[in-house]
PDB file of C-alpha atoms in Angstrom:
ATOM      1  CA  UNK A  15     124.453 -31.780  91.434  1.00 83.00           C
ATOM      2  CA  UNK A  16     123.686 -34.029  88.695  1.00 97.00           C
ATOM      3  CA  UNK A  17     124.634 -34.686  85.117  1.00 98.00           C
ATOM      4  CA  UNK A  18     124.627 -31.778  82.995  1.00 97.00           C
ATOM      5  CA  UNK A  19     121.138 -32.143  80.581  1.00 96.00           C
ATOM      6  CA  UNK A  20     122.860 -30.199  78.813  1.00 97.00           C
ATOM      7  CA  UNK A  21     126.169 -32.470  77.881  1.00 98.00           C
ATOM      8  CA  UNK A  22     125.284 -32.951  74.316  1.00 97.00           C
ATOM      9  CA  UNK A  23     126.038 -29.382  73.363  1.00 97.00           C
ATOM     10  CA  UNK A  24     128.215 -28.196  75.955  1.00 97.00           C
ATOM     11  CA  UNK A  25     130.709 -31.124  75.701  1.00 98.00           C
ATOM     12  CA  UNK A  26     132.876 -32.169  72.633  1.00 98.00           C
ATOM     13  CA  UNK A  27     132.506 -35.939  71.682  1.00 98.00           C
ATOM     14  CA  UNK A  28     135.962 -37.305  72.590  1.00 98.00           C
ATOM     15  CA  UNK A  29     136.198 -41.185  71.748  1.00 97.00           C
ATOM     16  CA  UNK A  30     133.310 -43.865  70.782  1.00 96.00           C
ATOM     17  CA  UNK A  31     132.878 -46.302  73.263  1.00 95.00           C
ATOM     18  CA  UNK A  32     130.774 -49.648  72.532  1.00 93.00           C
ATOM     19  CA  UNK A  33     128.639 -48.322  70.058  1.00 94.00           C
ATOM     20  CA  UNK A  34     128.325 -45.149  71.752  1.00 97.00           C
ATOM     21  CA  UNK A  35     129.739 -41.447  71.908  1.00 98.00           C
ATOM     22  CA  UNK A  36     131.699 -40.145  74.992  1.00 98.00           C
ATOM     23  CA  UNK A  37     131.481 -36.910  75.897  1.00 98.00           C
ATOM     24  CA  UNK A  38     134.937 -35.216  77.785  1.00 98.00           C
ATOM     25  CA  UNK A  39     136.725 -34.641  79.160  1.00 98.00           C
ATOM     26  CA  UNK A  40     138.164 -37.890  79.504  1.00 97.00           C
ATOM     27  CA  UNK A  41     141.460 -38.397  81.426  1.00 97.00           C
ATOM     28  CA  UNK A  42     141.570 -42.060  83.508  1.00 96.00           C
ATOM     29  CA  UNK A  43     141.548 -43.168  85.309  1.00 97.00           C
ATOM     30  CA  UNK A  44     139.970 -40.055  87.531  1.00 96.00           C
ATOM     31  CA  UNK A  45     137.821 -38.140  84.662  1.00 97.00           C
ATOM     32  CA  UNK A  46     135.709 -40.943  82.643  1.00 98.00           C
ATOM     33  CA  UNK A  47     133.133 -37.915  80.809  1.00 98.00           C
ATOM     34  CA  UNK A  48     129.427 -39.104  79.932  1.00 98.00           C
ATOM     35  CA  UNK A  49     128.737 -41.951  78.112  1.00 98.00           C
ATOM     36  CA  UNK A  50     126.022 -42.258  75.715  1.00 98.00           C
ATOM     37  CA  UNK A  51     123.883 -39.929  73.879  1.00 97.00           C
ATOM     38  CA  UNK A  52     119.911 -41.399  74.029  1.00 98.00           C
ATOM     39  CA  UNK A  53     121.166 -42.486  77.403  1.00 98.00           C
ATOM     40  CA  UNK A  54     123.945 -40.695  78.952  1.00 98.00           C
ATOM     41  CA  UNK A  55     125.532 -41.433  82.327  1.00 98.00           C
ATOM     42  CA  UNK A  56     127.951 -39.311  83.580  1.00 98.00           C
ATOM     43  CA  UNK A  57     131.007 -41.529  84.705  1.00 98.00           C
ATOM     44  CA  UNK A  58     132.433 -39.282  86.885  1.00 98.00           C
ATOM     45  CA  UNK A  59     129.357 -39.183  89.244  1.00 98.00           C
ATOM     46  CA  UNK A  60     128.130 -42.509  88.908  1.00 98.00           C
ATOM     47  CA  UNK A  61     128.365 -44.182  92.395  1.00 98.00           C
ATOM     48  CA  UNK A  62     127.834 -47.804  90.605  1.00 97.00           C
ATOM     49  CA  UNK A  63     124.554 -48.457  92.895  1.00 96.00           C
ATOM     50  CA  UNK A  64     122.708 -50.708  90.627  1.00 96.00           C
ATOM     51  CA  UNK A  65     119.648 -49.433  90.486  1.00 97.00           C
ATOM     52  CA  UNK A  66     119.258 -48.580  86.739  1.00 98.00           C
ATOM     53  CA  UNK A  67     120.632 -51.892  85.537  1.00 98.00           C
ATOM     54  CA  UNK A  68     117.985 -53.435  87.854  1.00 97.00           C
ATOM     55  CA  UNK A  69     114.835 -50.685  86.578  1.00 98.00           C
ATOM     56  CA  UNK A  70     115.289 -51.099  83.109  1.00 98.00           C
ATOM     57  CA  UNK A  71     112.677 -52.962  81.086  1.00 98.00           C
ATOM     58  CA  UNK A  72     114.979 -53.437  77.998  1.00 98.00           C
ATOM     59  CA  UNK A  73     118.212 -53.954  79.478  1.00 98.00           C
ATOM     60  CA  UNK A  74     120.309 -50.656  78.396  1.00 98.00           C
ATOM     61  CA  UNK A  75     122.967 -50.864  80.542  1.00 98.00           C
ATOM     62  CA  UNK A  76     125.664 -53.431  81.620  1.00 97.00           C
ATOM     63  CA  UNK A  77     128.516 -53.445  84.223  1.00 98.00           C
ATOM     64  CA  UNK A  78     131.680 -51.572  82.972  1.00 97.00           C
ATOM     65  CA  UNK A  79     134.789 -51.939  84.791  1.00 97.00           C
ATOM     66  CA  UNK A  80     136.840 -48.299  85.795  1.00 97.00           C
ATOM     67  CA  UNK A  81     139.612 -49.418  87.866  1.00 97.00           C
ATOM     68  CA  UNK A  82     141.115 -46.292  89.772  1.00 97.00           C
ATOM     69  CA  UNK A  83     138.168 -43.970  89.326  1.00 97.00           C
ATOM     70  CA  UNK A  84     137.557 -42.169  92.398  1.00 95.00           C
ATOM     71  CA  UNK A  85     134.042 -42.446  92.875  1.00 97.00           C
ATOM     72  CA  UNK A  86     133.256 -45.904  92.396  1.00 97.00           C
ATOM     73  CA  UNK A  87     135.436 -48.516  90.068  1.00 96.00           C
ATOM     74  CA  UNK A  88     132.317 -49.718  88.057  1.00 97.00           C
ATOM     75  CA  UNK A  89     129.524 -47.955  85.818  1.00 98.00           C
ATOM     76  CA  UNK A  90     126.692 -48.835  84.263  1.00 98.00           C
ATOM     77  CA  UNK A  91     127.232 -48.644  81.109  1.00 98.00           C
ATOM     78  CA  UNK A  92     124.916 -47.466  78.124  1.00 98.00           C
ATOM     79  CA  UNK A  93     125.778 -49.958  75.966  1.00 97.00           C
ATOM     80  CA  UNK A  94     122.135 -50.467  74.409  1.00 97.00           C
ATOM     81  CA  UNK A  95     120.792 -47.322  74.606  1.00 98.00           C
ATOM     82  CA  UNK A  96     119.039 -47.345  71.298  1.00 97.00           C
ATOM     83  CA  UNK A  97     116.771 -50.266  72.959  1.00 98.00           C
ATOM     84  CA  UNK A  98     115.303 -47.530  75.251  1.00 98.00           C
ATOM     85  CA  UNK A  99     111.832 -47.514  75.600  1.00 98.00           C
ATOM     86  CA  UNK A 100     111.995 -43.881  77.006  1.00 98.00           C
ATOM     87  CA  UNK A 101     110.154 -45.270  80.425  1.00 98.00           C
ATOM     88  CA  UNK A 102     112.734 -43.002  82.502  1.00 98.00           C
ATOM     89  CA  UNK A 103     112.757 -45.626  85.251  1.00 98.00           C
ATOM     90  CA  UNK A 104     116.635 -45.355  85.269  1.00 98.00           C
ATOM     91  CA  UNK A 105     116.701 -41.539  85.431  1.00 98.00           C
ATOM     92  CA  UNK A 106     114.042 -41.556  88.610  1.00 98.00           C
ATOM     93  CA  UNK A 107     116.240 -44.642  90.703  1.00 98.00           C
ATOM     94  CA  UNK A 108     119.502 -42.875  90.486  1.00 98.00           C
ATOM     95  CA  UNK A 109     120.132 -41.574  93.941  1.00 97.00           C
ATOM     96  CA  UNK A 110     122.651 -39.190  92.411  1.00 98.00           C
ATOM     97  CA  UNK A 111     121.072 -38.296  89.142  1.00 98.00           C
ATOM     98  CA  UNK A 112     123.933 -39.208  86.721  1.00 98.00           C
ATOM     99  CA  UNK A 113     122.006 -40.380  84.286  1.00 98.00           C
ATOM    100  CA  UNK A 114     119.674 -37.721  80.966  1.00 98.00           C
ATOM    101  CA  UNK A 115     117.603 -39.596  78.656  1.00 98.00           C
ATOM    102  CA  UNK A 116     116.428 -38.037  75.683  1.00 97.00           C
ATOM    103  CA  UNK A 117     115.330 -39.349  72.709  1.00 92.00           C
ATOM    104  CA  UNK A 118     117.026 -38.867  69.742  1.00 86.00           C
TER     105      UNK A 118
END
């Protein structure tokens, strides 16, 4: 299915994480929410394959650890989102689409 593009109005910022906002629900370890806002990745669909740390030119994300999370018990984390460069590499490697740039 896909994170919701639409996450920035539907969902309620719950916590600041890193620099940037998360978006609940948030209940760990099984419900994470989306991280980011420029860059958001949905945490609770994010299957921790690697392939947007490893696609982006400006290095936006980094390794977060979620032990107990169903789905996988990493992310990749947005934690310099305002360095994106808007290239949408990460958005078009994600083989489950967890991840909505848009620029601010």
């Amino acid at each position: 299915m896909g994170i919701d593009p639409n996450f920035r109005t539907a969902r309620q910022v719950v916590e600041e994480h890193e620099g940037h906002k998360v978006y609940g629900p948030v209940e760990a370890p099984k419900t994470l929410g989306i991280h980011g806002t420029i860059v958001g990745v949905d945490f609770d669909i994010c299957n921790a394959d690697g392939s947007c740390i490893t696609a982006c030119p400006v290095n936006v994300f980094q390794w977060f650890d979620t032990p107990g999370h169903p789905v996988s018990e990493k992310k990749a984390d947005p934690i310099n989102e305002q360095a994106c460069i808007f290239c949408m590499a990460c958005v078009n490697v994600c083989p489950v689409a967890a991840i909505d740039v848009k620029p601010p």
